[in-house]
Short mmCIF file of C-alpha atoms and ligand atoms in Angstrom, two decimals:
data_model
loop_
_atom_site.label_atom_id
_atom_site.label_comp_id
_atom_site.label_asym_id
_atom_site.label_seq_id
_atom_site.Cartn_x
_atom_site.Cartn_y
_atom_site.Cartn_z
CA MET A 1 0.02 0.01 0.01
CA SER A 2 1.53 3.35 -1.04
CA ASP A 3 1.88 6.16 1.51
CA ASN A 4 -0.48 8.25 -0.61
CA ALA A 5 -3.36 5.74 -0.42
CA GLU A 6 -6.63 7.37 0.62
CA LYS A 7 -7.52 6.28 4.11
CA ILE A 8 -10.96 5.04 4.96
CA VAL A 9 -12.88 3.87 8.02
CA LEU A 10 -15.18 0.89 7.54
CA VAL A 11 -18.54 1.34 9.32
CA GLY A 12 -19.67 -2.06 10.54
CA THR A 13 -17.86 -5.12 11.92
CA GLY A 14 -20.20 -7.96 10.87
CA GLU A 15 -20.02 -10.34 7.97
CA THR A 16 -20.44 -7.69 5.28
CA ALA A 17 -17.76 -5.52 6.84
CA GLN A 18 -15.37 -8.43 7.07
CA ILE A 19 -15.89 -9.29 3.35
CA ALA A 20 -15.50 -5.65 2.50
CA TYR A 21 -12.27 -5.48 4.46
CA GLU A 22 -10.89 -8.42 2.44
CA TYR A 23 -11.90 -7.06 -0.96
CA ILE A 24 -10.99 -3.41 -0.36
CA SER A 25 -7.62 -4.30 1.24
CA LEU A 26 -6.57 -6.55 -1.65
CA ASP A 27 -8.32 -5.00 -4.67
CA SER A 28 -8.60 -1.21 -4.30
CA PRO A 29 -6.54 1.94 -3.94
CA TYR A 30 -7.81 2.51 -0.41
CA GLU A 31 -6.22 1.82 2.93
CA ILE A 32 -8.54 0.77 5.75
CA VAL A 33 -7.33 2.32 9.07
CA ALA A 34 -10.18 1.45 11.42
CA PHE A 35 -13.65 -0.03 11.92
CA SER A 36 -16.49 1.73 13.52
CA GLU A 37 -19.73 0.54 15.27
CA GLU A 38 -22.43 2.34 17.11
CA ARG A 39 -21.60 2.28 20.84
CA GLU A 40 -24.69 0.27 21.74
CA PHE A 41 -23.61 -2.63 19.39
CA ARG A 42 -19.82 -2.44 19.67
CA LYS A 43 -18.51 -5.73 21.16
CA LYS A 44 -14.80 -5.44 20.45
CA ASP A 45 -11.93 -2.97 20.49
CA SER A 46 -10.06 -4.36 17.50
CA LEU A 47 -10.59 -6.41 14.37
CA TYR A 48 -7.85 -7.52 12.02
CA GLU A 49 -5.46 -5.67 14.23
CA LEU A 50 -7.22 -2.37 13.55
CA PRO A 51 -9.10 -0.30 16.11
CA VAL A 52 -12.89 -0.56 16.37
CA VAL A 53 -14.14 2.86 17.51
CA ASP A 54 -17.58 4.16 18.52
CA PHE A 55 -19.46 5.58 15.58
CA GLU A 56 -20.40 8.50 17.88
CA GLN A 57 -16.68 9.44 18.01
CA ILE A 58 -15.65 8.78 14.43
CA ASP A 59 -15.40 12.39 13.31
CA THR A 60 -13.24 13.32 16.33
CA LEU A 61 -10.85 10.42 15.80
CA TYR A 62 -10.88 10.29 11.97
CA PRO A 63 -11.89 13.84 10.78
CA PRO A 64 -13.91 13.90 7.53
CA ASP A 65 -11.36 16.23 5.85
CA GLN A 66 -8.66 13.50 6.16
CA TYR A 67 -10.60 10.30 6.01
CA LYS A 68 -13.44 8.77 3.95
CA VAL A 69 -15.84 6.07 4.98
CA PHE A 70 -17.44 2.91 3.61
CA VAL A 71 -20.63 1.76 5.31
CA ALA A 72 -20.43 -2.03 5.07
CA VAL A 73 -23.80 -3.20 6.35
CA SER A 74 -26.18 -5.78 4.74
CA TYR A 75 -29.91 -5.55 3.93
CA ASN A 76 -31.40 -5.81 7.42
CA LYS A 77 -34.62 -3.86 7.89
CA LEU A 78 -34.85 -3.64 4.11
CA ASN A 79 -31.55 -1.77 3.88
CA ARG A 80 -32.63 0.90 6.39
CA ILE A 81 -29.75 0.33 8.82
CA ARG A 82 -27.11 0.82 6.03
CA THR A 83 -29.00 3.83 4.73
CA ARG A 84 -29.25 5.52 8.17
CA LEU A 85 -25.57 5.06 8.87
CA PHE A 86 -24.58 6.25 5.34
CA LEU A 87 -26.74 9.45 5.76
CA GLU A 88 -25.38 10.04 9.25
CA ALA A 89 -21.83 9.78 7.95
CA LYS A 90 -22.73 12.17 5.16
CA SER A 91 -24.17 14.67 7.63
CA LEU A 92 -20.89 14.50 9.56
CA GLY A 93 -19.19 15.67 6.36
CA TYR A 94 -17.73 12.38 5.08
CA SER A 95 -17.45 11.32 1.56
CA ALA A 96 -18.14 7.61 1.04
CA ILE A 97 -16.00 5.51 -1.33
CA SER A 98 -17.43 2.97 -3.71
CA TYR A 99 -15.65 -0.35 -4.34
CA ILE A 100 -15.74 -1.83 -7.77
CA SER A 101 -14.13 -5.27 -8.23
CA SER A 102 -11.35 -5.40 -10.79
CA HIS A 103 -13.21 -8.48 -12.02
CA ALA A 104 -16.43 -6.59 -12.77
CA PHE A 105 -17.32 -5.43 -16.30
CA VAL A 106 -18.28 -1.76 -16.22
CA TRP A 107 -18.78 0.02 -19.52
CA ARG A 108 -17.19 3.45 -19.82
CA ASN A 109 -20.33 5.49 -19.47
CA VAL A 110 -21.74 3.76 -16.42
CA ASP A 111 -22.52 6.06 -13.57
CA ILE A 112 -22.00 4.68 -10.02
CA GLY A 113 -22.83 6.68 -6.84
CA GLU A 114 -21.29 6.77 -3.38
CA ASN A 115 -21.06 3.89 -0.97
CA CYS A 116 -21.68 1.23 -3.58
CA PHE A 117 -20.13 -2.24 -3.50
CA ILE A 118 -19.85 -4.01 -6.85
CA PHE A 119 -18.60 -7.62 -6.57
CA GLU A 120 -16.88 -9.76 -9.16
CA ASN A 121 -18.54 -10.84 -12.40
CA ASN A 122 -21.14 -8.13 -12.45
CA VAL A 123 -21.88 -6.84 -16.02
CA LEU A 124 -22.91 -3.19 -16.12
CA GLN A 125 -23.74 -2.19 -19.67
CA HIS A 126 -24.04 1.01 -21.66
CA LYS A 127 -25.37 3.99 -19.66
CA VAL A 128 -26.37 1.96 -16.61
CA LYS A 129 -26.88 4.21 -13.60
CA ILE A 130 -26.30 2.86 -10.04
CA GLU A 131 -27.40 5.40 -7.42
CA ASP A 132 -25.83 5.77 -3.91
CA ASN A 133 -25.60 2.99 -1.35
CA VAL A 134 -26.29 0.03 -3.59
CA ILE A 135 -24.78 -3.43 -3.07
CA LEU A 136 -24.44 -5.69 -6.14
CA TRP A 137 -23.28 -9.04 -4.93
CA SER A 138 -21.65 -11.27 -7.50
CA GLY A 139 -22.55 -12.12 -11.07
CA ASN A 140 -25.51 -9.87 -11.89
CA HIS A 141 -26.29 -8.65 -15.43
CA VAL A 142 -27.52 -5.09 -15.49
CA GLY A 143 -28.68 -4.27 -19.01
CA HIS A 144 -28.18 -1.02 -20.89
CA GLN A 145 -29.88 2.17 -19.74
CA THR A 146 -31.16 0.47 -16.57
CA ARG A 147 -31.27 2.49 -13.32
CA ILE A 148 -30.84 0.98 -9.90
CA LYS A 149 -32.12 3.53 -7.41
CA LYS A 150 -30.49 4.30 -4.09
CA ASN A 151 -30.17 1.90 -1.13
CA CYS A 152 -30.93 -1.30 -3.05
CA TYR A 153 -29.42 -4.71 -2.39
CA ILE A 154 -29.09 -6.99 -5.48
CA SER A 155 -28.05 -10.42 -4.30
CA SER A 156 -26.53 -12.65 -6.99
CA HIS A 157 -27.04 -13.75 -10.65
CA CYS A 158 -30.04 -11.50 -11.14
CA VAL A 159 -30.69 -10.70 -14.79
CA ILE A 160 -32.10 -7.18 -15.15
CA SER A 161 -32.82 -6.37 -18.81
CA GLY A 162 -32.34 -3.01 -20.47
CA TYR A 163 -34.34 0.10 -19.62
CA CYS A 164 -35.52 -1.22 -16.22
CA GLU A 165 -35.82 0.78 -13.01
CA ILE A 166 -35.35 -0.85 -9.61
CA GLY A 167 -37.01 1.21 -6.91
CA GLU A 168 -35.31 2.56 -3.82
CA SER A 169 -34.36 0.22 -0.98
CA SER A 170 -35.58 -2.87 -2.85
CA PHE A 171 -34.11 -6.27 -2.30
CA LEU A 172 -33.57 -8.72 -5.23
CA GLY A 173 -33.11 -12.36 -4.29
CA VAL A 174 -30.78 -14.72 -6.05
CA ASN A 175 -31.44 -15.61 -9.68
CA CYS A 176 -34.42 -13.36 -10.20
CA CYS A 177 -35.08 -11.95 -13.68
CA PHE A 178 -36.71 -8.86 -15.16
CA ASN A 179 -38.10 -8.23 -18.63
CA ASP A 180 -36.92 -5.15 -20.38
CA GLY A 181 -38.43 -1.84 -19.39
CA VAL A 182 -39.94 -3.18 -16.13
CA ILE A 183 -40.31 -0.72 -13.23
CA VAL A 184 -39.93 -2.15 -9.75
CA ALA A 185 -41.47 0.22 -7.22
CA ASP A 186 -39.67 1.30 -4.01
CA ASP A 187 -39.30 -1.09 -1.05
CA CYS A 188 -40.06 -4.31 -3.00
CA VAL A 189 -38.73 -7.71 -2.02
CA ILE A 190 -38.27 -10.01 -5.00
CA GLY A 191 -37.87 -13.65 -3.99
CA SER A 192 -35.22 -15.98 -5.30
CA GLY A 193 -35.82 -17.17 -8.86
CA THR A 194 -38.72 -14.80 -9.44
CA VAL A 195 -39.58 -13.66 -12.97
CA ILE A 196 -40.86 -10.10 -13.13
CA ARG A 197 -42.71 -9.34 -16.40
CA LYS A 198 -44.80 -6.39 -15.22
CA ASN A 199 -44.32 -3.35 -13.00
CA THR A 200 -44.59 -3.97 -9.30
CA LYS A 201 -46.36 -2.14 -6.49
CA LYS A 202 -44.57 -0.32 -3.66
CA GLY A 203 -43.62 -2.32 -0.61
CA LYS A 204 -44.81 -5.76 -1.92
CA VAL A 205 -43.06 -9.13 -1.75
CA TYR A 206 -43.18 -11.03 -5.11
CA VAL A 207 -42.37 -14.63 -5.76
CA GLY A 208 -42.70 -17.19 -8.59
CA ASN A 209 -42.99 -17.28 -12.38
CA PRO A 210 -44.99 -15.36 -13.31
CA ALA A 211 -44.40 -13.16 -10.27
CA LYS A 212 -47.23 -12.84 -7.80
CA PRO A 213 -47.37 -10.68 -4.64
CA ILE A 214 -47.64 -12.66 -1.36
CA PRO A 215 -48.76 -11.32 1.97
CA LYS A 216 -46.06 -9.47 3.81
CA SER A 217 -44.19 -11.90 5.99
CA SER A 218 -43.22 -11.26 9.54
CA TYR A 219 -39.71 -11.92 8.38
CA GLU A 220 -37.83 -9.30 10.43
CA THR A 221 -35.05 -8.92 7.84
CA PHE A 222 -37.41 -7.37 5.32
CA SER A 223 -39.51 -5.24 7.61
CA VAL A 224 -39.11 -1.50 7.55
C1 COA B 1 -39.44 -14.09 -0.85
C2 COA B 1 -39.02 -14.53 0.54
C3 COA B 1 -38.33 -13.28 1.20
C4 COA B 1 -40.22 -14.93 1.29
O1 COA B 1 -39.88 -15.35 2.55
P1 COA B 1 -41.07 -15.59 3.69
O2 COA B 1 -41.82 -14.35 3.86
O3 COA B 1 -40.41 -16.18 4.81
O4 COA B 1 -42.08 -16.56 2.91
P2 COA B 1 -42.40 -18.09 3.11
O5 COA B 1 -41.21 -18.90 3.06
O6 COA B 1 -43.34 -18.18 4.27
O7 COA B 1 -43.21 -18.41 1.78
C5 COA B 1 -44.55 -17.84 1.57
C6 COA B 1 -45.08 -18.46 0.28
O8 COA B 1 -44.34 -17.99 -0.82
C7 COA B 1 -43.69 -19.12 -1.44
N1 COA B 1 -42.33 -18.67 -1.80
C8 COA B 1 -41.40 -18.14 -0.98
N2 COA B 1 -40.31 -17.78 -1.60
C9 COA B 1 -40.49 -18.26 -2.91
C10 COA B 1 -39.65 -18.22 -3.99
N3 COA B 1 -38.38 -17.65 -4.04
N4 COA B 1 -40.18 -18.69 -5.18
C11 COA B 1 -41.38 -19.22 -5.21
N5 COA B 1 -42.25 -19.30 -4.17
C12 COA B 1 -41.75 -18.80 -3.03
C13 COA B 1 -43.68 -20.27 -0.43
O9 COA B 1 -43.61 -21.52 -1.06
C14 COA B 1 -44.94 -20.02 0.30
O10 COA B 1 -46.00 -20.48 -0.41
P3 COA B 1 -47.28 -21.23 0.27
O11 COA B 1 -47.88 -20.16 1.14
O12 COA B 1 -48.17 -21.58 -0.92
O13 COA B 1 -46.75 -22.33 1.02
C15 COA B 1 -37.91 -15.63 0.54
O14 COA B 1 -38.51 -16.89 0.21
C16 COA B 1 -36.79 -15.44 -0.45
O15 COA B 1 -36.92 -15.69 -1.68
N6 COA B 1 -35.70 -14.82 0.02
C17 COA B 1 -34.55 -14.40 -0.76
C18 COA B 1 -33.44 -15.46 -0.61
C19 COA B 1 -32.16 -14.94 -1.24
O16 COA B 1 -32.14 -14.61 -2.41
N7 COA B 1 -31.12 -14.79 -0.46
C20 COA B 1 -29.92 -14.26 -0.93
C21 COA B 1 -29.31 -13.57 0.28
S1 COA B 1 -27.83 -12.78 -0.16
#
């Protein structure tokens, strides 16, 4: 790591943060200098020989004019926890980095926002737009001119055709697929293997082929 590497603090210490640590350390220009967790949830003082500091103290210990952040939190509460921490970091004055795997295919005019994590084998075609705070786990196809709105979590091997729009904070399960031009409303949960041929309604859970909405589950992970 060169002395000039930009220094970042990872927000989170769980599984997603540990995976982010591995990828960012080995495959990015950034140097991770610390982890951070909200005081109420912080269980350790160090991780991978780096300090774990209270989120409430982050701007005192790692001032936003010298450090950037990456909020590495999964899709719990339909992405709301990651979103809240990202917005709090922004309000403290931080810029958030985005990580793009060196094994992702990203066409030259793709637009990627802040605090995004793009794993290996994603294909982002002509004029795709990925808004802030989106996680694209491995192997998704995002077709030309498609827009993934902020705070989404796209799991793995989803095929999103061209000219689609994926609504804010939505969760896409593994192997789901979207016909071209489909608009997914905000806060949707798309079950694994679901085929979406028509626009969806806000806040609904869809499963099957053809996709049908199911009653909202009490599944804590996807409740807002
Ligand atoms: C959609 C999902 C969230 C629903 O979970 P749930 O609310 O606990 O729903 P249940 O398991 O109680 O299933 C409710 C009904 O939908 C059906 N169903 C659930 N998921 C389905 C799926 N992916 N495809 C087809 N049918 C599905 C169930 O068979 C059940 O039908 P029934 O009432 O006729 O028996 C979940 O099944 C799912 O697909 N999660 C995503 C998994 C994933 O991609 N993980 C990657 C993590 S990175």
